[in-house]
Coordinates of C-alpha atoms and ligand atoms in Angstrom, one line a residue:
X1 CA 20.7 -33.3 5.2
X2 CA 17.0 -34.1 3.6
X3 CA 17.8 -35.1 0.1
X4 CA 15.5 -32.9 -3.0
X5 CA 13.4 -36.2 -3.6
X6 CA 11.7 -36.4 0.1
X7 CA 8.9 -34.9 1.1
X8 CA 9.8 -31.1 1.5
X9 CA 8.2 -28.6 4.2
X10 CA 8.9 -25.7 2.8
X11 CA 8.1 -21.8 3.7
X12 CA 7.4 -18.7 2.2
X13 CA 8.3 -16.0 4.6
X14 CA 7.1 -12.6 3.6
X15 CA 7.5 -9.2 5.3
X16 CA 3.8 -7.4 5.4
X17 CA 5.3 -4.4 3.8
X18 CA 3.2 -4.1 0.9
X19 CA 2.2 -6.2 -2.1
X20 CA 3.3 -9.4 -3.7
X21 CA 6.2 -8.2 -6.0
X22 CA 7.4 -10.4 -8.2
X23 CA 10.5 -12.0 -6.7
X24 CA 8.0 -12.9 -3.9
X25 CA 5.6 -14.5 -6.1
X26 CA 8.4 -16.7 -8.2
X27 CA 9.8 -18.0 -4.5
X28 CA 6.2 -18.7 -3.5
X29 CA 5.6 -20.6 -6.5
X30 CA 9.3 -22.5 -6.3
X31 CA 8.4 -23.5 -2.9
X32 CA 4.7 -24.6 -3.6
X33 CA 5.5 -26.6 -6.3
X34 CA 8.6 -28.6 -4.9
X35 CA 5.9 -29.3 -2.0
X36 CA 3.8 -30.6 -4.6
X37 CA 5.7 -32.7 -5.9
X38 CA 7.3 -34.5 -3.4
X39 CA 4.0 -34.9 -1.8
X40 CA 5.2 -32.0 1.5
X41 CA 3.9 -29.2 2.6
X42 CA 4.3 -25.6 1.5
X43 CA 4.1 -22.8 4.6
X44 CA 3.1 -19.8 4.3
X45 CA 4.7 -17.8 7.6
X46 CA 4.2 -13.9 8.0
X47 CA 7.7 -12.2 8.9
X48 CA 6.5 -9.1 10.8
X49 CA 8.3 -8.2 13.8
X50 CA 9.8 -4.8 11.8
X51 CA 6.5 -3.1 13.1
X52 CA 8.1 0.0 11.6
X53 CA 8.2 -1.6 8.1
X54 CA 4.6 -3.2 8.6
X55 CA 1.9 -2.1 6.4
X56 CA -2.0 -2.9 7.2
X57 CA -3.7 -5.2 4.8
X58 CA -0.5 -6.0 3.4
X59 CA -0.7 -9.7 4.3
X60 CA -4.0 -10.8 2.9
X61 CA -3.1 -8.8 -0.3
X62 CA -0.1 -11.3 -0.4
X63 CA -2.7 -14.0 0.2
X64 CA -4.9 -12.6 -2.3
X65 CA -2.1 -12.9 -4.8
X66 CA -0.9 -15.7 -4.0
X67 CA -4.7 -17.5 -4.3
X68 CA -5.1 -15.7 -7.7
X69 CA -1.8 -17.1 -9.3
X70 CA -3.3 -20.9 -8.1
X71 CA -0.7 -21.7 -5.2
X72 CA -2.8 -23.0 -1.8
X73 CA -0.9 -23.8 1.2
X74 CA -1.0 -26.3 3.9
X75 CA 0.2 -24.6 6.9
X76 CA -0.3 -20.6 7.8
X77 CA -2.2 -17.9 9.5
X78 CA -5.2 -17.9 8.3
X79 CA -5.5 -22.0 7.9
X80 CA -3.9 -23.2 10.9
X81 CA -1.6 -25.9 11.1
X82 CA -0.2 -27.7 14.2
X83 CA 3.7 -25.8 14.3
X84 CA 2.2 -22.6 14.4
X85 CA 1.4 -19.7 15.1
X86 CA 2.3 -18.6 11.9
X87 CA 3.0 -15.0 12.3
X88 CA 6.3 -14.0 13.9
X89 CA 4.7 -11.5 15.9
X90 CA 2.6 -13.8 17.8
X91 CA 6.1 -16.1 18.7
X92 CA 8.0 -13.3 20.6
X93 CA 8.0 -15.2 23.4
X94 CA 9.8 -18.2 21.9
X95 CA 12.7 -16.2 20.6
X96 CA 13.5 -14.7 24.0
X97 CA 13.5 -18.3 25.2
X98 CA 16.3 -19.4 22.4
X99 CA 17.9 -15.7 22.9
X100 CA 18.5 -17.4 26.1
X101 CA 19.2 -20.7 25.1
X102 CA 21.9 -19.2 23.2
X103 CA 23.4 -16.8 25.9
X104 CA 23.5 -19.8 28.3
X105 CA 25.3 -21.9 25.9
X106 CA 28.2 -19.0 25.2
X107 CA 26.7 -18.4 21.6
X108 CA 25.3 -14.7 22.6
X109 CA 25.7 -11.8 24.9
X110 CA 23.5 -8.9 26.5
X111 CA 25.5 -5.8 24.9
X112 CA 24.0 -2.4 26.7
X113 CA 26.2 -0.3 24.4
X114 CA 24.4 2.6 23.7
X115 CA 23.3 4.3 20.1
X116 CA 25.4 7.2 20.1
X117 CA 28.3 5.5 21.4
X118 CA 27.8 2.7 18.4
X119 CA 27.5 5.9 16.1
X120 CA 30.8 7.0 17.6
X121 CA 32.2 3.8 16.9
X122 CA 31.4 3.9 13.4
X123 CA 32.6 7.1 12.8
X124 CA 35.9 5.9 14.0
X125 CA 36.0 3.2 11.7
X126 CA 34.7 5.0 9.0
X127 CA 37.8 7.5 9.6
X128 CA 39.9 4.8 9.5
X129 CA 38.7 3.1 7.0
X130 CA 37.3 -0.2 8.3
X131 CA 34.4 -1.8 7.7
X132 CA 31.3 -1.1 10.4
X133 CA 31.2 -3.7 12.7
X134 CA 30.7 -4.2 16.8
X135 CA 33.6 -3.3 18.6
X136 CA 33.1 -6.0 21.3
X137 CA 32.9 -3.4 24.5
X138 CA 29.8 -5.9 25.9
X139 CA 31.0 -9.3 24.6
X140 CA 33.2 -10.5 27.3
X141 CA 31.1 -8.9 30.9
X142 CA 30.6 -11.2 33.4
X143 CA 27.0 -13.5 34.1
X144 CA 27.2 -11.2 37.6
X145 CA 27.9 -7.8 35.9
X146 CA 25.1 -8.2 33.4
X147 CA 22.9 -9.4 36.2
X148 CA 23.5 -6.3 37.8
X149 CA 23.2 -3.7 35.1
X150 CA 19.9 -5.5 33.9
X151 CA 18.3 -5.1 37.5
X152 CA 19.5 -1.6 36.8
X153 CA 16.7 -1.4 34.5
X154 CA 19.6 -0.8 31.9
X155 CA 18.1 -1.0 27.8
X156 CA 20.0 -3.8 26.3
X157 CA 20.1 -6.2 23.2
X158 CA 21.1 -9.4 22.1
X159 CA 24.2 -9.7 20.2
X160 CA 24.9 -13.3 18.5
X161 CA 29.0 -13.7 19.6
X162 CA 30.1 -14.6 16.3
X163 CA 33.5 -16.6 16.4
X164 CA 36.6 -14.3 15.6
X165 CA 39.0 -17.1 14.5
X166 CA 38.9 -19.8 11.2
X167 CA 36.1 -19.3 8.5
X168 CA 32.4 -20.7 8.2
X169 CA 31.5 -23.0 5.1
X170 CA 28.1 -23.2 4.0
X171 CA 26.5 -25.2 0.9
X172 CA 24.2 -23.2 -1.5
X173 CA 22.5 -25.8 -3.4
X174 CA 22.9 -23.4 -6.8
X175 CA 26.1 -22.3 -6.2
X176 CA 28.2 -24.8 -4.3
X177 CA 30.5 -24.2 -0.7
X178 CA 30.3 -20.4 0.2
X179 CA 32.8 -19.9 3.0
X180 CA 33.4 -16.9 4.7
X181 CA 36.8 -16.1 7.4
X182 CA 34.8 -15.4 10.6
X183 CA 36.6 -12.3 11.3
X184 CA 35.1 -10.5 8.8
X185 CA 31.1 -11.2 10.3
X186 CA 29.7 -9.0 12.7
X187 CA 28.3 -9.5 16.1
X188 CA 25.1 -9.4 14.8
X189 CA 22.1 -8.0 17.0
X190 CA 19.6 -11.4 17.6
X191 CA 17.5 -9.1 19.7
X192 CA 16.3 -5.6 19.8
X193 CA 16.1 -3.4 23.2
X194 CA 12.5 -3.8 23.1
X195 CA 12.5 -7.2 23.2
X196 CA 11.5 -8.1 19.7
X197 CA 13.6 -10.7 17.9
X198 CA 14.9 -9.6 14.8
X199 CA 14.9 -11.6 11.1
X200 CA 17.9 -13.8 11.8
X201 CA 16.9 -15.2 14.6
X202 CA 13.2 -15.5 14.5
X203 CA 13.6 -17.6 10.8
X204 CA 16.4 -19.8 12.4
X205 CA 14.1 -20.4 15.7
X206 CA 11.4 -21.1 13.3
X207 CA 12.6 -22.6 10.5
X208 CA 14.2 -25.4 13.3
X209 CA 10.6 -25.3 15.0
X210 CA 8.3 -25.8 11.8
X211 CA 11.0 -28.7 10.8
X212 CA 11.6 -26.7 7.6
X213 CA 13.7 -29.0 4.9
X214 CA 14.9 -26.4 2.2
X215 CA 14.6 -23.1 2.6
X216 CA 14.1 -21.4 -0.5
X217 CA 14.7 -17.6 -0.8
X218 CA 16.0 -14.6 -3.0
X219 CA 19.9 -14.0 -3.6
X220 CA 20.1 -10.9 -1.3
X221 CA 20.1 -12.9 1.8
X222 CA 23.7 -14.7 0.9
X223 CA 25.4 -12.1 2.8
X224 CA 23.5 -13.1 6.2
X225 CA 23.6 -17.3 5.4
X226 CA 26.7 -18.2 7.3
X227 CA 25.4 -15.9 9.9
X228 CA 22.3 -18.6 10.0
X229 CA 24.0 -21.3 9.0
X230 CA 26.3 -20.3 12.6
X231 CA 22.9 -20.1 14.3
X232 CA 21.8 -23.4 13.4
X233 CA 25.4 -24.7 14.7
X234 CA 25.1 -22.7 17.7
X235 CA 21.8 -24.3 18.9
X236 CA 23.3 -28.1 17.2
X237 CA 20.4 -27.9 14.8
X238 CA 20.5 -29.5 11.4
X239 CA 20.8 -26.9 9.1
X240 CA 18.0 -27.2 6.3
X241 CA 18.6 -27.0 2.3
X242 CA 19.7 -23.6 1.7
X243 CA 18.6 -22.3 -2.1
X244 CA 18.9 -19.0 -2.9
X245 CA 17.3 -17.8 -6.2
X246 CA 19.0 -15.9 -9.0
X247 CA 18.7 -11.8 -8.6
X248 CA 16.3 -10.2 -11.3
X249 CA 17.9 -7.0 -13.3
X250 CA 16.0 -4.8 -14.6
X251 CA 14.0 -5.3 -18.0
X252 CA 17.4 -3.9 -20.1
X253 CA 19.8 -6.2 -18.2
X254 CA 21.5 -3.2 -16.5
X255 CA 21.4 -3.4 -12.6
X256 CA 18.7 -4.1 -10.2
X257 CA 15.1 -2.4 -10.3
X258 CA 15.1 0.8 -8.4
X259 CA 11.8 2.8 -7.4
X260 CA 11.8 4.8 -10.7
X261 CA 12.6 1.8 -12.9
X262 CA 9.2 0.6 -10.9
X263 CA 7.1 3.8 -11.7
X264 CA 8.1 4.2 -15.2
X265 CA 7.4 0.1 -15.7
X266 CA 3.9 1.2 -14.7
X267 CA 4.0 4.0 -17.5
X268 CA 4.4 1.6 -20.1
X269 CA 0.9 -0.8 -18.7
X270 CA 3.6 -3.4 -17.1
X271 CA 4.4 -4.0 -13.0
X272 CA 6.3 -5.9 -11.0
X273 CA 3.2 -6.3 -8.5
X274 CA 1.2 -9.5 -9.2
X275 CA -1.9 -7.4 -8.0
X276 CA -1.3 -4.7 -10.8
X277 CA -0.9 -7.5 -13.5
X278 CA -4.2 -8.7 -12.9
X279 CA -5.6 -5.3 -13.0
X280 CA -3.6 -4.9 -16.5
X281 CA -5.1 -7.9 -18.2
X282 CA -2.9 -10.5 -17.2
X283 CA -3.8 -14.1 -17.0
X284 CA -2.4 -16.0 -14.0
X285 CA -1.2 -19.1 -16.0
X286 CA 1.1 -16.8 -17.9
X287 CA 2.0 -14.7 -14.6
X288 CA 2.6 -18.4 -13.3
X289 CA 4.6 -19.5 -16.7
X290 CA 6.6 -16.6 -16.9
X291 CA 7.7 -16.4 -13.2
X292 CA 8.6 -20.2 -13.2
X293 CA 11.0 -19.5 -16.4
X294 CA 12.6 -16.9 -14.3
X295 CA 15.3 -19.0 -12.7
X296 CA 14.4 -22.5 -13.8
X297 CA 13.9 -24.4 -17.1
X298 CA 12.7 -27.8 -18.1
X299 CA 15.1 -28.5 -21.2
X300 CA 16.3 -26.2 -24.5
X301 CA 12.9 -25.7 -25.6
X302 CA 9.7 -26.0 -24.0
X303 CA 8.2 -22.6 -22.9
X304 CA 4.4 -23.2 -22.3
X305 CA 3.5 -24.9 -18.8
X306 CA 0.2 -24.7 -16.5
X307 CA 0.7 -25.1 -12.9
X308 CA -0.4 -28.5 -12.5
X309 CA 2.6 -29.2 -15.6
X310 CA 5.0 -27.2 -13.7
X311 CA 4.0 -29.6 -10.6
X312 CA 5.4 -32.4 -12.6
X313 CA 8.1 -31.3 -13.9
X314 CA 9.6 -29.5 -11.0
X315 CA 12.9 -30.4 -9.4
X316 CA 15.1 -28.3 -8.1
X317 CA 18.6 -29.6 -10.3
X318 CA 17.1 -27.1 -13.2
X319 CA 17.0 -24.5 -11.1
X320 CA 19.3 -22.0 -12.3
X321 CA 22.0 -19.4 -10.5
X322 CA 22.2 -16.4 -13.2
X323 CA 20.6 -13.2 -13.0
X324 CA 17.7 -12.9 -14.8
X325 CA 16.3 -9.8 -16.8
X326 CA 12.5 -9.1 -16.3
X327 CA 11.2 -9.5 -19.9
X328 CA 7.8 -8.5 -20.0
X329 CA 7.7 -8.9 -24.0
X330 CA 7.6 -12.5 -22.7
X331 CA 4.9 -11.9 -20.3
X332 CA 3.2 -10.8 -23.1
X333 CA 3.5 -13.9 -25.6
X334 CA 2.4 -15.9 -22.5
X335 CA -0.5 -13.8 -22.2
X336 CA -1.6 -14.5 -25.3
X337 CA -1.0 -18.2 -25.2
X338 CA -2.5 -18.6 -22.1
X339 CA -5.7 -16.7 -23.3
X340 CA -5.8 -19.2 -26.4
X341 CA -5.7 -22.1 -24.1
X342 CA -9.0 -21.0 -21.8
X343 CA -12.2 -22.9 -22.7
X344 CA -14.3 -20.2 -23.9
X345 CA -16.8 -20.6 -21.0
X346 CA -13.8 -19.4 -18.6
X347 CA -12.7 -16.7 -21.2
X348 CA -16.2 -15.1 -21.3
X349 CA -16.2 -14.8 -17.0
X350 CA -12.7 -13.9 -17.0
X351 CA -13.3 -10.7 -19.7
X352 CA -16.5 -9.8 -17.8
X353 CA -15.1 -7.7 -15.0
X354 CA -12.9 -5.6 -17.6
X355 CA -16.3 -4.7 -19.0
X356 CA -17.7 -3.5 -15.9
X357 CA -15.2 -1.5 -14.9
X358 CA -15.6 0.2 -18.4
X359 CA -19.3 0.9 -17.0
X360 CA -19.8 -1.6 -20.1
X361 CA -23.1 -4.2 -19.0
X362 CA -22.1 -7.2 -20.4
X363 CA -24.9 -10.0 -19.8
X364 CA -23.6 -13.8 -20.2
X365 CA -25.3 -15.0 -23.0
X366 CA -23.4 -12.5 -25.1
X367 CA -20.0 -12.9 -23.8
X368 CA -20.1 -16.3 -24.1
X369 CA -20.8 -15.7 -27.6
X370 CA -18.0 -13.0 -28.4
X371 CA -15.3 -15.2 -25.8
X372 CA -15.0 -17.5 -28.8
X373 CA -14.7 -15.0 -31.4
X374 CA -12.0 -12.8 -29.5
X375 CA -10.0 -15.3 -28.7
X376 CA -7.1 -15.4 -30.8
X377 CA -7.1 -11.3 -30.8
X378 CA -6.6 -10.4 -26.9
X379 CA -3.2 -9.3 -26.0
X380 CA -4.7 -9.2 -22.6
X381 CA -8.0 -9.4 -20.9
X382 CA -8.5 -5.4 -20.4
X383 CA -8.5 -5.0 -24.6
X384 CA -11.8 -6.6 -24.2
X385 CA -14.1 -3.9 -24.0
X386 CA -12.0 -2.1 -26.6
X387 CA -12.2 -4.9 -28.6
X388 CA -16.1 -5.9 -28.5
X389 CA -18.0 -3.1 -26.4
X390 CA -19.8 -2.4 -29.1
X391 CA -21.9 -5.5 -28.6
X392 CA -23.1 -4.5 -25.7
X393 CA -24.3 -0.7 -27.3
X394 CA -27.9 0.0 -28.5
X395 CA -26.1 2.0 -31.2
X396 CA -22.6 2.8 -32.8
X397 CA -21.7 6.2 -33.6
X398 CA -19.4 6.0 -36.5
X399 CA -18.3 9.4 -37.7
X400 CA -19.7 10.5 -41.3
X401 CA -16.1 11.0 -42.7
X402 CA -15.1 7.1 -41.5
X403 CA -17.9 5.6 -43.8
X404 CA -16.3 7.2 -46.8
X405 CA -14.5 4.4 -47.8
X406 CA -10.9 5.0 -49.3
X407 CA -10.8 5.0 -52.4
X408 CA -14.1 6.2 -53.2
X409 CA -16.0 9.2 -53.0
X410 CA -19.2 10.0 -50.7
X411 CA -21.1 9.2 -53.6
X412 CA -19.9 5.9 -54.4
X413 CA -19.8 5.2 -50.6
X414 CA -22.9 5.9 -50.6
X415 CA -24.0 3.6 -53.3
X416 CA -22.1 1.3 -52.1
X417 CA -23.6 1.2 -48.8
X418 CA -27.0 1.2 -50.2
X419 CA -26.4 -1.9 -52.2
X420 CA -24.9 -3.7 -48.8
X421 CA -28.2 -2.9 -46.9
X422 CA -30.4 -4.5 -50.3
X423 CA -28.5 -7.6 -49.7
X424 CA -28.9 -7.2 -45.9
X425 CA -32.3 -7.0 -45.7
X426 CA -33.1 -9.8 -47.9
X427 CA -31.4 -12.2 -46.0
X428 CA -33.2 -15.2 -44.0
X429 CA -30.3 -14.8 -40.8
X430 CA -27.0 -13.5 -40.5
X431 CA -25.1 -16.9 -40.0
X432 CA -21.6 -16.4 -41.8
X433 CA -22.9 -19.1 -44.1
X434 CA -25.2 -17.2 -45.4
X435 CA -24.3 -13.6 -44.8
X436 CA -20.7 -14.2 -46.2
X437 CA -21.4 -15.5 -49.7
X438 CA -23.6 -12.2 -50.9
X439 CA -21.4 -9.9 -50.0
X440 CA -18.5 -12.1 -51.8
X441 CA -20.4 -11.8 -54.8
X442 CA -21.3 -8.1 -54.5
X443 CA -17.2 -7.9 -54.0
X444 CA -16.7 -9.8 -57.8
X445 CA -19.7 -7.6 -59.2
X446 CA -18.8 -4.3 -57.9
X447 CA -15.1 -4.8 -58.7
X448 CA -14.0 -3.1 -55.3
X449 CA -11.4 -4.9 -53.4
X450 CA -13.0 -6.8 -50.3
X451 CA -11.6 -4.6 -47.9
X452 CA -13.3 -1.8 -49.3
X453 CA -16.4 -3.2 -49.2
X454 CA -15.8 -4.9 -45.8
X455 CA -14.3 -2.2 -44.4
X456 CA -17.5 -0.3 -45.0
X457 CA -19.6 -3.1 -43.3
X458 CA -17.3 -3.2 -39.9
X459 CA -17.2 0.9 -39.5
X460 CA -21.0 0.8 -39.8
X461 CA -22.5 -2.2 -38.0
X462 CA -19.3 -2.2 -35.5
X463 CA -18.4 1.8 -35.4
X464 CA -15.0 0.6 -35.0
X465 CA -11.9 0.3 -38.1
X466 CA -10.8 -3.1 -36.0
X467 CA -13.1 -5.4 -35.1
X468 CA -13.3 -9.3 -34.3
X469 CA -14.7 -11.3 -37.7
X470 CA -17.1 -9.3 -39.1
X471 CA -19.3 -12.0 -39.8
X472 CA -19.0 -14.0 -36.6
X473 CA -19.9 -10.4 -35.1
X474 CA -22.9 -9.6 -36.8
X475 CA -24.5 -12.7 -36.3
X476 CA -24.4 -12.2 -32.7
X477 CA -25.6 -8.4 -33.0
X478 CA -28.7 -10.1 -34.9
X479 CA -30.4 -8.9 -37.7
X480 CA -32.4 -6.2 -36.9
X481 CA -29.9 -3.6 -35.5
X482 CA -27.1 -4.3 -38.1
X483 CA -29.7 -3.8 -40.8
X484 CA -30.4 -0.6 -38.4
X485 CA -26.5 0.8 -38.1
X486 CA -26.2 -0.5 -41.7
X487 CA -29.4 2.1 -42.4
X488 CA -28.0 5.2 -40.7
X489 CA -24.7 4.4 -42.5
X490 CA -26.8 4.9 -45.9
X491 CA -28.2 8.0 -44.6
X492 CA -25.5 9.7 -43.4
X493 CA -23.3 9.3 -46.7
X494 CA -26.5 10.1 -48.7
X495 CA -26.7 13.5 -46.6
X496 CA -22.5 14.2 -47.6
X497 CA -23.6 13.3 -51.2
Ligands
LIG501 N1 11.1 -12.1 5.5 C1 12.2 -12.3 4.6 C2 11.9 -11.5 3.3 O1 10.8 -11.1 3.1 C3 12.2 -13.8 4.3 C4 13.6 -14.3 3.8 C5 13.6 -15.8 3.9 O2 12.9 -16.4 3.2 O3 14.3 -16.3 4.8 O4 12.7 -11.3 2.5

């Protein structure tokens, strides 16, 4: 057996069934980074020979996703690679050659049992109370009498002959020996009647074929992993590193996500899609942090990792076997951290897109001077345009009963505004420098508390109660239009007088 410091070739093996969810994205980014690190190679292999389950465009969304969260891949479909091809439908061939293989070593047989007699069967069992399972009618015909019916033109499938006596013992790297008594495993069909191979044998066959070292996957395939681990035996195959992943529950700890859990996540501006998260502001890095906390940990205590961190600090010993709730309150504080951590350069092109899908023009030069000023006050990228549209606005449209300031009456609102737009107007620029001590001074003179009086200033110039720092902000709206907004402020409180 490979041991966890050797180079790894690992694989990610999605179905094409719809988008990157995120139990996908955590294995994808397990595997990537223990290729990484041990200086392997990470595989990306498409797992689509359920044609009924297959989706169009589902695989390069999964690439799409993938390339958006940072993780690049040395082997796959689209990038070549010299084990391939890399998508399962383009291989049917070689499974019917080890479906073979494994019929001419006594490991399988051709079972021509019908569907409606197998429904028969089960109904029997059911009745009397056993467990579905193959009721070995096809398992013991003879080379000639399969021959015969198959010249026949009879429909048949590939049944792997599971062994009826002693037990299977597998190791799961989380959790230890997992043995199973071999009686209780099915004769599993290897191959369909139309001649496609089905999961369990196609990721043996390849897994054996692209030299895989650890395979790394979710929890829900420990059922089926003596059933591989037999497979490998069958063909006298090393087996690889089996690691399967802790389950997720759902976000109160109760159970496993179901469809509605799903819809209503998307109610509350969360998903489980790693396409959707971008869409609701998410940064990668957090998507990436978050994920990699989801089943592995470094020590006690340290939360906040980039990728290329997460590449060094990898190993597989931390990884850990308990289910974990989805928490997307820590998405969230990840979100934000990650956001604090861009340069501002990368901030400013990362907001822009929230703006224009807002129908919000934001040009460069201005977002690169709000990025630094909105910083520390994004949750997530799409409160952007909430946040600072208004910089991008000819005017603000305040409403006339906003600009009364609490506390005071239209009157003294008015006044008040009035003496704001004196000092305004005799200023030399709006830096904070020397915008911020006037109106300081005006706050000490006046005796109104400076949120009355700067609460005043950010409903006119801004039109908005919440705003980034006022000052910061109206330096970068320039002179001329908040002395403008700060004009039509005056008027409209002089006209409620
Ligand atoms: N195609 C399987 C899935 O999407 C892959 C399981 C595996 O990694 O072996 O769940």
């Amino acid at each position: 057996m490979a041991s966890s410091s050797q180079p790894a070739r690992v694989r990610f093996a999605p179905s094409p069934t719809g988008y990157l969810h995120l139990g996908g994205a955590r294995t994808a980014l397990y595997d990537y980074l223990l290729a990484r690190k041990t200086g392997g190679q990470f595989i990306l292999r498409i797992e689509d020979t359920d044609r009924k389950r297959f989706v169009p465009g589902a695989e390069q969304e999964i690439f799409n996703s993938l390339r958006w969260m940072g993780i690049d891949w040395d082997e796959g479909p689209d990038v070549g690679g010299s084990y391939g091809p890399y998508r399962q439908s383009e291989r049917k061939e070689i499974y019917q050659k080890y479906a073979q293989e494994l019929i001419a070593r006594g490991h399988a047989f051709v079972c021509f049992c019908s569907p409606e007699r197998l429904d028969k069967v089960r109904t029997e069992q059911q009745k009397r109370k056993e467990p579905p399972h193959y009721d070995g009618t096809c398992r013991y015909l003879t080379a000639e009498e399969v021959q015969a019916r198959i010249d026949a033109g009879e429909r048949y499938v590939v049944r792997f002959k599971t062994p009826k006596e002693g037990h299977t013992s597998v190791i799961d790297l989380l959790r230890g020996e997992i043995t199973v008594e071999n009686r209780t495993m099915d004769d599993y069909i290897l191959v369909k009647s139309d001649g496609w191979a089905l999961y369990h044998l196609a990721a043996a066959v390849d897994d054996h074929l692209m030299k895989i070292t650890h395979v790394i996957r979710s929890a829900e395939w420990l059922p089926t992993l003596p059933l591989h681990s037999m497979i490998h035996g069958a063909f006298g195959w090393e087996e690889p590193i089996w690691v399967h992943l802790s389950l997720f529950l759902k976000p109160s700890g109760k159970g496993k996500m179901s469809k509605r859990d799903k819809a209503e996540l998307v109610k509350d501006g969360y998903s489980i899609f790693v396409k959707e998260l971008e869409g609701l502001g998410y940064v990668p890095e957090a998507v990436v942090n978050w994920a990699a906390l989801m089943g592995w940990s470094y020590d006690d205590h340290t939360e906040f990792f980039t990728l290329p961190d997460l590449v060094e600090k990898f190993s597989l010993e931390k990884l850990n076997a308990s289910p974990a709730a989805i928490n997307f309150t820590k998405l969230d504080h990840f979100n934000g951290l990650h956001i604090r951590a861009l340069p501002v350069d990368e901030l400013a092109r990362r907001i822009k897109p929230y703006f224009s899908e807002r129908g919000i023009a934001a040009d460069d030069d201005t977002l690169l001077k709000i990025a630094p000023i909105v910083q520390e006050r994004l949750q997530g990228l799409d409160d952007a345009p909430e946040l600072a549209g208004f910089f991008f606005q000819p005017d603000v449209n305040p409403e006339a009963e906003e600009l009364v300031i609490k506390g005071l009456t239209p009157a003294a609102s008015a006044e008040l505004a009035r003496q704001i737009l004196v000092i305004l107007e005799g200023l030399p620029d709006l830096k904070p420098e020397t915008a911020e001590p006037p109106m300081r001074e005006l706050v000490e003179t006046s005796g109104l508390k400076a949120g009355q009086v700067f609460g005043l200033m950010r409903i006119a110039i801004t039109g908005q109660k919440v705003s980034p720092p006022l000052f910061e902000s109206m330096e970068i709206i320039g002179k001329e239009k908040v002395v403008a907004r700060m004009l039509r402020a005056v008027e409209m409180l002089t006209s409620m007088e």
